[in-house]
mmCIF file of C-alpha atoms in Angstrom:
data_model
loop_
_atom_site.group_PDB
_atom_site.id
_atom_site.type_symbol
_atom_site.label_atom_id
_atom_site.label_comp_id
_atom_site.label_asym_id
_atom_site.label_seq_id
_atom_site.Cartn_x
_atom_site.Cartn_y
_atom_site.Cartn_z
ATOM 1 C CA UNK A 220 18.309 7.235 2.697
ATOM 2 C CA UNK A 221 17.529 4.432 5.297
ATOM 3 C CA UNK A 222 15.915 1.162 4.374
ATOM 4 C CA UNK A 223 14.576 -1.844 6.124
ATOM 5 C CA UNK A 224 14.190 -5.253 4.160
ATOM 6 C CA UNK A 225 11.912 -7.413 6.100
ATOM 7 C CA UNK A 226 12.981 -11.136 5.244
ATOM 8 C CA UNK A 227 10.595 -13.957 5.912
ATOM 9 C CA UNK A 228 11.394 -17.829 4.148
ATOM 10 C CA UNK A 229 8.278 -19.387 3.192
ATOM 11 C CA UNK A 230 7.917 -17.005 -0.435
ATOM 12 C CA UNK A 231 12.145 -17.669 -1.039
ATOM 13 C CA UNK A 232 12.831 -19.058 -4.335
ATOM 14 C CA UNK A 233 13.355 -23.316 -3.891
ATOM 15 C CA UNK A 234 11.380 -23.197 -0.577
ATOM 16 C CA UNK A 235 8.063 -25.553 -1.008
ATOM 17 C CA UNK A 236 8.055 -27.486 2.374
ATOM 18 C CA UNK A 237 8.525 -26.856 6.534
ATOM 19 C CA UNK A 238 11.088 -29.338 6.177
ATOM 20 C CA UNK A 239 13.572 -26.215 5.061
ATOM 21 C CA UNK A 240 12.277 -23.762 7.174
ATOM 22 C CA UNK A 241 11.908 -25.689 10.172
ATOM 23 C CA UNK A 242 15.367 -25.364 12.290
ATOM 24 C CA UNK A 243 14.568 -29.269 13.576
ATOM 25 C CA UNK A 244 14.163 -30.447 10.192
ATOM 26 C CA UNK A 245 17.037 -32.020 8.019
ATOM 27 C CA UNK A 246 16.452 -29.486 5.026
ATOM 28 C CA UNK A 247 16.523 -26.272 7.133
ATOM 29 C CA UNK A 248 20.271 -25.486 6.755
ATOM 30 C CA UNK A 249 19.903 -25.451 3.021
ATOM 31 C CA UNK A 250 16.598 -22.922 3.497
ATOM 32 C CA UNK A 251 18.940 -20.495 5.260
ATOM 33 C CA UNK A 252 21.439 -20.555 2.668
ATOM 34 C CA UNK A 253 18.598 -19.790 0.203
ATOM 35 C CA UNK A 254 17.056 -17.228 2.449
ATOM 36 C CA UNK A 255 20.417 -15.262 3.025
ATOM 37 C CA UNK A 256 21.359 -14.943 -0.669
ATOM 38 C CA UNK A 257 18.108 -13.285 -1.837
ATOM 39 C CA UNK A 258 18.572 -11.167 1.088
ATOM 40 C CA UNK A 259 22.001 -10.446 -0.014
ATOM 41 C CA UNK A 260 20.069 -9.713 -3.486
ATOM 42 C CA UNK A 261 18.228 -7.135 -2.391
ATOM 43 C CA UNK A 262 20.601 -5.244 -0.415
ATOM 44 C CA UNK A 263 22.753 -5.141 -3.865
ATOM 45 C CA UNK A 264 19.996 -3.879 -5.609
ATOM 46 C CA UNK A 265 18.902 -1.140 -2.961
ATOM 47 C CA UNK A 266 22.523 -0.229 -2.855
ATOM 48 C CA UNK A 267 22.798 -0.119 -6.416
ATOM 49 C CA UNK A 268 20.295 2.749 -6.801
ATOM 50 C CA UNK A 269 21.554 3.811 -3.089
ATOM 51 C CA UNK A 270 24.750 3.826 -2.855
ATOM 52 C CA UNK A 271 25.353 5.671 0.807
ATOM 53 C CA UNK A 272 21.689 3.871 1.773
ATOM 54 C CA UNK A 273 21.557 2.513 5.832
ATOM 55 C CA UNK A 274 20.286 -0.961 4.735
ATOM 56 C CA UNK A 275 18.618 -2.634 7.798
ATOM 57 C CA UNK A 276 17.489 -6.156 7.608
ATOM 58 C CA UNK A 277 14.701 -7.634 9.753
ATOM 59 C CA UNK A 278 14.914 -11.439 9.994
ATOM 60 C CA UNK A 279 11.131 -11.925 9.724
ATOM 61 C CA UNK A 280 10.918 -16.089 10.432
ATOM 62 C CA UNK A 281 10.126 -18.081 13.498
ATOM 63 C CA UNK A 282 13.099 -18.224 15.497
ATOM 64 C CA UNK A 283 14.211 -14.536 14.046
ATOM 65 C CA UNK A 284 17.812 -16.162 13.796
ATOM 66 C CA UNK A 285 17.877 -17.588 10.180
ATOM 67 C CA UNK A 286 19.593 -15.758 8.059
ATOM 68 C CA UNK A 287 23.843 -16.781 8.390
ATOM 69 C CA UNK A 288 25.228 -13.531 9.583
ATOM 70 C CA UNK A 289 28.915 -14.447 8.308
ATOM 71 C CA UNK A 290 27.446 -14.595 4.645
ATOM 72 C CA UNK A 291 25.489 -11.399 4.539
ATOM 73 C CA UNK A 292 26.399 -8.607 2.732
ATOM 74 C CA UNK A 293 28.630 -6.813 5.103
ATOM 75 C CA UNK A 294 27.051 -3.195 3.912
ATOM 76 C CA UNK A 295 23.933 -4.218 5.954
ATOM 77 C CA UNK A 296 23.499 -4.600 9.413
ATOM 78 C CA UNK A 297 21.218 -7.312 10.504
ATOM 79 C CA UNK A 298 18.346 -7.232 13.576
ATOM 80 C CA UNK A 299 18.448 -10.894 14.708
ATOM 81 C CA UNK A 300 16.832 -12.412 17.254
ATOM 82 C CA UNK A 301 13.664 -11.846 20.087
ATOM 83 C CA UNK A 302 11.821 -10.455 21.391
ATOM 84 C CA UNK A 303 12.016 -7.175 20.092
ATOM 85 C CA UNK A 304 9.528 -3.957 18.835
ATOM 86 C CA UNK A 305 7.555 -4.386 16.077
ATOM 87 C CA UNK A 306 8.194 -7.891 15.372
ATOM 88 C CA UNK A 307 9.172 -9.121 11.501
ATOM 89 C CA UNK A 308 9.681 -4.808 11.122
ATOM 90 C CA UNK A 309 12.210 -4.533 13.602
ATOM 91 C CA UNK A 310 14.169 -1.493 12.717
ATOM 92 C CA UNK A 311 11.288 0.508 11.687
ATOM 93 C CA UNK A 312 10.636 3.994 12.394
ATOM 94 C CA UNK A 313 9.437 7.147 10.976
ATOM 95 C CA UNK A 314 13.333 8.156 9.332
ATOM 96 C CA UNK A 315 12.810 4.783 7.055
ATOM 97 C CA UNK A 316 12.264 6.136 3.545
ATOM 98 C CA UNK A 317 10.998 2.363 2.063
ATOM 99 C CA UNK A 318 9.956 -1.163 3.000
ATOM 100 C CA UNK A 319 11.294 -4.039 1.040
ATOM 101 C CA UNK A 320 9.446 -7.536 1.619
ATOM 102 C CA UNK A 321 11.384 -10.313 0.762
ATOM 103 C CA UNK A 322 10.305 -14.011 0.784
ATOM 104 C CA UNK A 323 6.984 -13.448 2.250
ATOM 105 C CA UNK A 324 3.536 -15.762 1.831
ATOM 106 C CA UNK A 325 0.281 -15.603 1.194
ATOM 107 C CA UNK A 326 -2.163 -15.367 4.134
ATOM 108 C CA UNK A 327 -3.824 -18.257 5.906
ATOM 109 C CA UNK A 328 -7.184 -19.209 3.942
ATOM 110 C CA UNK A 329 -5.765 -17.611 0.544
ATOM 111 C CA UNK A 330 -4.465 -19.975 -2.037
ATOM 112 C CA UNK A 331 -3.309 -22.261 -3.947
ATOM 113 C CA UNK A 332 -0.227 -20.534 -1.887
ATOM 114 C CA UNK A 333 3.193 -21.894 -0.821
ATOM 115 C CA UNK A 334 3.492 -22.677 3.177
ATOM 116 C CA UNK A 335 0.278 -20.358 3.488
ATOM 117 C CA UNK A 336 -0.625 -18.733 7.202
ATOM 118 C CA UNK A 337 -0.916 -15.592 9.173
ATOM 119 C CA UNK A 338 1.652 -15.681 11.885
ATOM 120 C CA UNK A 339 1.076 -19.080 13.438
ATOM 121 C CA UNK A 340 -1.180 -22.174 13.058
ATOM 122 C CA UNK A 341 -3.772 -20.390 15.781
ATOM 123 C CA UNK A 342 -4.828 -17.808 13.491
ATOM 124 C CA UNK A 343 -7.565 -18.170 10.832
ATOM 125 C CA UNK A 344 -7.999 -14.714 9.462
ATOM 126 C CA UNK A 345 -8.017 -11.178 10.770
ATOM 127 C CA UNK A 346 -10.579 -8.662 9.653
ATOM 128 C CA UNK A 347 -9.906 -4.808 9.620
ATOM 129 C CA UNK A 348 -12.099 -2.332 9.357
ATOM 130 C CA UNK A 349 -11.523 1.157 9.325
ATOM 131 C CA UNK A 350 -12.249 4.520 7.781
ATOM 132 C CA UNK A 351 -12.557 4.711 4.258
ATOM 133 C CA UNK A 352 -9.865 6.686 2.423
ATOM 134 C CA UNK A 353 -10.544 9.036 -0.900
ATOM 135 C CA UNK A 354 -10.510 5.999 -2.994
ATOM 136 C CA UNK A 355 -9.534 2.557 -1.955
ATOM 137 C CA UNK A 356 -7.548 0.930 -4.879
ATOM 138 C CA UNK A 357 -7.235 -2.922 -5.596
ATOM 139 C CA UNK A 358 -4.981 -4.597 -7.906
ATOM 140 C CA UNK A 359 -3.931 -7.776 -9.557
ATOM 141 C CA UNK A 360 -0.430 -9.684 -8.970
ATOM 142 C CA UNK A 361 1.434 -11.200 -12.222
ATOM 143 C CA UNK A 362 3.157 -14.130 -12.785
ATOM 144 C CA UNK A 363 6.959 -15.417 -12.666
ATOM 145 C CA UNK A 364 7.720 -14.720 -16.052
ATOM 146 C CA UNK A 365 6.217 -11.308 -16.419
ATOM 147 C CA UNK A 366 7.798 -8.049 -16.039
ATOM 148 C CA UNK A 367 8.997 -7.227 -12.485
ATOM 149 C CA UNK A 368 7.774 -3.543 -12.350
ATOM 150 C CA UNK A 369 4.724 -2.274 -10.622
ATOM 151 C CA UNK A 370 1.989 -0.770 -12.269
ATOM 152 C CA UNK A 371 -0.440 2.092 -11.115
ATOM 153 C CA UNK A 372 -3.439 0.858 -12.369
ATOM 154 C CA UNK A 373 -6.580 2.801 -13.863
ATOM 155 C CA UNK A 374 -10.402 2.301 -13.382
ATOM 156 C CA UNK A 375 -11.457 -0.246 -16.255
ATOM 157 C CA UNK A 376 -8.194 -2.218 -16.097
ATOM 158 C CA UNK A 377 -8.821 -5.017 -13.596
ATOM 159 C CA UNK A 378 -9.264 -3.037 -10.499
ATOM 160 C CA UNK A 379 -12.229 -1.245 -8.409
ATOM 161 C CA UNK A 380 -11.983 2.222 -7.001
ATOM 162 C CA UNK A 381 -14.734 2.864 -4.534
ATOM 163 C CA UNK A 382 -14.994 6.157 -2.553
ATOM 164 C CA UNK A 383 -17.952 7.130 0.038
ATOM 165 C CA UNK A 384 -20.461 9.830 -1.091
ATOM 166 C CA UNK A 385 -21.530 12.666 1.100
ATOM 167 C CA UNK A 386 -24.011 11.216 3.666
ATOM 168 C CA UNK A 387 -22.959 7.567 3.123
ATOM 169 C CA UNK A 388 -21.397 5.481 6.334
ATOM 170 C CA UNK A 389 -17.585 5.998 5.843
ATOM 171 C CA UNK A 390 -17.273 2.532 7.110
ATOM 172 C CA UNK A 391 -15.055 0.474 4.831
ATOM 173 C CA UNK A 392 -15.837 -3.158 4.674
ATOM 174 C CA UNK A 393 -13.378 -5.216 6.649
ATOM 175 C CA UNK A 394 -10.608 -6.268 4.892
ATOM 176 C CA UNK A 395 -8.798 -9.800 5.555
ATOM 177 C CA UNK A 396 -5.040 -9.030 6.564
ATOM 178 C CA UNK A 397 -2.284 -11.177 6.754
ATOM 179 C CA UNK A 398 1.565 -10.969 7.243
ATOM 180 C CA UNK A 399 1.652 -8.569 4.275
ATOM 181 C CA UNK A 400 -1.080 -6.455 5.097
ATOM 182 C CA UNK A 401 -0.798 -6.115 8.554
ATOM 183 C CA UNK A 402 2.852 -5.337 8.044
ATOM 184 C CA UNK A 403 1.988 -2.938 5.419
ATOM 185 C CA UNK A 404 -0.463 -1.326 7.680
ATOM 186 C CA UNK A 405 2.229 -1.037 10.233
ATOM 187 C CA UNK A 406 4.577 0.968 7.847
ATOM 188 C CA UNK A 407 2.208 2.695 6.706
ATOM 189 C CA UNK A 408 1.281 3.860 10.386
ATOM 190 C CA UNK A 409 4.560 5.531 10.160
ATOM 191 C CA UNK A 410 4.669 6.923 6.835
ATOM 192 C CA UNK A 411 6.586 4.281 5.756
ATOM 193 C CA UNK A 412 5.855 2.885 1.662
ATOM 194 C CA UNK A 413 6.725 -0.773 1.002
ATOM 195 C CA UNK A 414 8.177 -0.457 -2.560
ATOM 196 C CA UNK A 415 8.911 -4.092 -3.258
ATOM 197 C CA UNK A 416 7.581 -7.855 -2.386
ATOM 198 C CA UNK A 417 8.798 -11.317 -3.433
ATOM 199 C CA UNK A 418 7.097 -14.578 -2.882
ATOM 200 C CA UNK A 419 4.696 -16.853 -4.950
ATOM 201 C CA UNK A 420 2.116 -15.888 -6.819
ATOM 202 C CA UNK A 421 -0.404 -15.805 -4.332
ATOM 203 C CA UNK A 422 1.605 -13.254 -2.292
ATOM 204 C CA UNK A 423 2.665 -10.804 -5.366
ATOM 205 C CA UNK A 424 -1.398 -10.914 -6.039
ATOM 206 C CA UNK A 425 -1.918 -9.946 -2.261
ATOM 207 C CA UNK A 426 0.244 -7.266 -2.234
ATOM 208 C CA UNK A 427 -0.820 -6.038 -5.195
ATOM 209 C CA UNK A 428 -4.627 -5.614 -4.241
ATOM 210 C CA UNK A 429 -3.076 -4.055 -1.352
ATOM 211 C CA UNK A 430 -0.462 -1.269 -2.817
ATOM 212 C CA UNK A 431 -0.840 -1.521 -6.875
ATOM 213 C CA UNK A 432 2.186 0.938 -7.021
ATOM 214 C CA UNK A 433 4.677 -1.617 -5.189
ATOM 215 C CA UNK A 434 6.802 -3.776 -7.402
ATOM 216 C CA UNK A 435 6.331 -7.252 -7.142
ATOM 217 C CA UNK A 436 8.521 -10.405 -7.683
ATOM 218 C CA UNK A 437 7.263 -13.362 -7.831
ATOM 219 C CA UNK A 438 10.128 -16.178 -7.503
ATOM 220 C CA UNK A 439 7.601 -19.621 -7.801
ATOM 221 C CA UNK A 440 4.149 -20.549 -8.881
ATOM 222 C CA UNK A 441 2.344 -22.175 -6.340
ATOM 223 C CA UNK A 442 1.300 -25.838 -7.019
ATOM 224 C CA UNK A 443 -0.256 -25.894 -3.453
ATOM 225 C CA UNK A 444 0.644 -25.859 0.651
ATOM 226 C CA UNK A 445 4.039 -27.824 -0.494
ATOM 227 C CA UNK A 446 4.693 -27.281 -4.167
ATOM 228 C CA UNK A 447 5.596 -24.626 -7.021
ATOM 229 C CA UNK A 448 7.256 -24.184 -10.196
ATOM 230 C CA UNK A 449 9.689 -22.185 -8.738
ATOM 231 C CA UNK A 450 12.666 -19.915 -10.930
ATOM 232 C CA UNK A 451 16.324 -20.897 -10.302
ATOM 233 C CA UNK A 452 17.343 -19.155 -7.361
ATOM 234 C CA UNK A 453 20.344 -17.244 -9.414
ATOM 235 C CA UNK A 454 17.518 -16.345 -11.475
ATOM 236 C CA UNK A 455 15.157 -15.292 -8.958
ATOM 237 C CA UNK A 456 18.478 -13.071 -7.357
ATOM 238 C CA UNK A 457 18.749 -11.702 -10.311
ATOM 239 C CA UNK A 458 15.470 -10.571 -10.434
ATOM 240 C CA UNK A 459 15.167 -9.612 -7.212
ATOM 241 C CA UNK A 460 18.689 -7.082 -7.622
ATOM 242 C CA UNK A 461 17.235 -5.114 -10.667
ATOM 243 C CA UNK A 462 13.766 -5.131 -9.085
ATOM 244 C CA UNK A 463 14.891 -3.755 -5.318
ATOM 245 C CA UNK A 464 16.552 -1.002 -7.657
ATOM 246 C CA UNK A 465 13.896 0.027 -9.468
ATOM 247 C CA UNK A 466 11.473 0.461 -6.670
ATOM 248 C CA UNK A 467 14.315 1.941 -4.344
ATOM 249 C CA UNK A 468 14.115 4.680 -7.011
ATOM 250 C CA UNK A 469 10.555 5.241 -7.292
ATOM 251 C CA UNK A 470 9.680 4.867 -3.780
ATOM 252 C CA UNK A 471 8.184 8.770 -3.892
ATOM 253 C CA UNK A 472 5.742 7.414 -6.345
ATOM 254 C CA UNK A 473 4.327 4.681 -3.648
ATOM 255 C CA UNK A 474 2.082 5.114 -1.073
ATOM 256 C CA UNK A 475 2.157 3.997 2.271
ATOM 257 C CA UNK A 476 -0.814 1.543 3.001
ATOM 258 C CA UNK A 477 -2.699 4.088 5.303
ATOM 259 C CA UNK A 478 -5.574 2.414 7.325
ATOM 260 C CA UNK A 479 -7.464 5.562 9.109
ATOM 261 C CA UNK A 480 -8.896 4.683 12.765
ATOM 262 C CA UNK A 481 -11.200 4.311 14.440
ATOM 263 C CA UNK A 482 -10.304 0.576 13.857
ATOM 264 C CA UNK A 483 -12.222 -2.214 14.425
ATOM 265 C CA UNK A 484 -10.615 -5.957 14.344
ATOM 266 C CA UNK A 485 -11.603 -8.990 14.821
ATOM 267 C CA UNK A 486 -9.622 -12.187 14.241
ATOM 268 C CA UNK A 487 -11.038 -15.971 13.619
ATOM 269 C CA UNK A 488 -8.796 -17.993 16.210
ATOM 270 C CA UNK A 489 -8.313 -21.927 16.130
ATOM 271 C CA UNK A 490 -8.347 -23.055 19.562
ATOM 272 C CA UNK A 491 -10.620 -22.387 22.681
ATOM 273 C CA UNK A 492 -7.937 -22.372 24.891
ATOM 274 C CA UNK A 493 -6.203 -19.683 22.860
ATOM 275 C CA UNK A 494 -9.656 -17.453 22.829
ATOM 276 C CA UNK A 495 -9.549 -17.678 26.460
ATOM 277 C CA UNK A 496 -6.050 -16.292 27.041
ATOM 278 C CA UNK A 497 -6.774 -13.821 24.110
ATOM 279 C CA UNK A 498 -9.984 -12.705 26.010
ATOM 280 C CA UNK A 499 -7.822 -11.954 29.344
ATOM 281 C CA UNK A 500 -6.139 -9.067 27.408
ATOM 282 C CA UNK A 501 -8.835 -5.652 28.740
ATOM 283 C CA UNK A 502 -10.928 -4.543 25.742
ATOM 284 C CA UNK A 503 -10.420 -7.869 23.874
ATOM 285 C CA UNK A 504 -14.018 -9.614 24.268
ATOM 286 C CA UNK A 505 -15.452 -12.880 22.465
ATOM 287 C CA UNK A 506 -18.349 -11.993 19.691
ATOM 288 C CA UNK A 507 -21.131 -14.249 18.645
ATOM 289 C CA UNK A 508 -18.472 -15.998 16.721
ATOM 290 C CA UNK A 509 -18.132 -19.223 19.048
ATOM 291 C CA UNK A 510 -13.927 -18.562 17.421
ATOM 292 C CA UNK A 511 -13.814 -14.970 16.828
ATOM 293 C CA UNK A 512 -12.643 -12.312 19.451
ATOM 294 C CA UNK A 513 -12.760 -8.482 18.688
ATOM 295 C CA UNK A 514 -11.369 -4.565 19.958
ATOM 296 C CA UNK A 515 -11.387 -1.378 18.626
ATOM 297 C CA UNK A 516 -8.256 0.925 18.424
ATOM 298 C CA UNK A 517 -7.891 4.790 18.034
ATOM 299 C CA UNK A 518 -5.546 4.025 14.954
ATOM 300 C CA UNK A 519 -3.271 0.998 13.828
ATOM 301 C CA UNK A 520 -0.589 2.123 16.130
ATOM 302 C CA UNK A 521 -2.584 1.974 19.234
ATOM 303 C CA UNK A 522 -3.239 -1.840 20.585
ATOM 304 C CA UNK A 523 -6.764 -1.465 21.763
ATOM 305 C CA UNK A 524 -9.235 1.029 23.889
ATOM 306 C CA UNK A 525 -10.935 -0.151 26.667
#
């Protein structure tokens, strides 16, 4: 069984402001510590319900060299450092049997949400739209002092199923992504379920609208962009070891986020000068939206079409 835990800081337990995940901030060598020992959490628990499991983990912040390689559990081997393939899922391919999320955030515009934003300041929001499935399912997250598991949700019970009828467009509407979903997508591309995702509030309720089967763990509340009732971080490791176990074991019962192409994407960005390098790329092209630019791809694992 192979597994790759994608670890990003902003959703780790304690973590509220840039000053500790900034590397030129005074707080940032505290943020690593933080960061590393819910990793380390995770690779218990995935080991615990795994014991021969290849445990990968993808160091999914900034710089991709946060985590403090000497104090990682030595059963894992870490992908550090860029560039590289596939970003935050480096490690990834189609032999990965589950996709853990760990310390991950809300997207930019979502919120009351800890540190919230989609990659970097320059993006506003990205819009997929794709090919609607047999039923598209949307969830709701919980908070940090309900029960860690996932829960496959029924019509009636907080979420919508909605499915196309014969001679109706097969359009879905376009769905905001950010660092979960389009991450998600990405796994899901290959076959790949993510089982389990820890952050704030804000970020468990994201993922679960996304993949209601995935356990979530939400570590904080969020307050705002710099604040949260957040659990002790023993606590949240805690939490995070029994919760990486259970959906380790139940990661047949989750299914990948599948987003079927033709796909057509447009993202809101902040600058002009940005737009203008993003419209240089062929088949990107600038819509009515003085800040939006747009393509279309075969599927999610193809960049554009021309």
């Amino acid at each position: 069984m192979k597994a790759l835990i994608s670890v990003d800081m902003e959703g780790i337990s304690g973590i509220v402001h840039s000053s500790e995940t900034n590397p030129e901030r005074y707080d940032y060598q505290r943020g690593r510590e933080l960061m590393t020992a819910e990793a380390d959490a995770v690779i218990a628990g995935v080991l615990d319900a795994e014991p021969t499991a290849d445990v990968l983990v993808a160091d999914a912040h900034g710089t991709f060299r946060n985590p403090l390689p000497e104090q990682l559990d030595r059963r894992a081997r870490l992908v550090r450092g860029k560039p590289r393939a596939l970003n935050m899922l480096a490690g990834l391919d189609e032999e990965t049997d589950a996709a853990l999320f760990v310390g991950y955030h809300v997207r930019a515009g979502e919120g009351p949400g800890v540190l919230a934003h989609t990659m970097n300041g320059e993006i506003l929001d990205v819009r997929v739209t794709g090919r609607a499935p047999d039923e598209e399912v949307r969830g709701t997250g919980r908070g940090p002092d309900e029960d860690v598991r996932g829960t496959a949700h029924t019509p009636g019970e907080g979420v919508q199923v909605t499915a196309p009828t014969p001679g109706e467009d097969s359009r879905t509407t376009a769905r905001s992504l950010g660092e979960i979903g389009l991450n998600a997508a990405m796994a899901g591309h290959l076959g790949v379920p993510v089982v389990l995702l820890s952050g704030d509030d804000a970020a468990c309720a994201e993922a679960a609208a996304l993949i209601p089967e995935a356990v979530t763990v939400p570590v904080k509340e969020a307050l705002g962009m710099a604040a949260a009732v957040t659990l002790h971080p023993e606590e949240a490791r805690d939490r995070l070891r029994r919760a990486a176990a259970d959906a380790v074991s139940r990661r047949t019962e989750i299914p990948p986020l599948a987003l079927t192409g033709p796909l057509d994407v447009e993202a809101d960005l902040a600058s002009p000068h940005t737009i203008d390098l993003a419209t240089l790329v062929p088949g990107v092209s600038r819509t009515a939206g003085a800040r939006t630019v747009a393509f279309t791809a075969p599927d999610y694992g193809t960049r554009r079409t021309a």
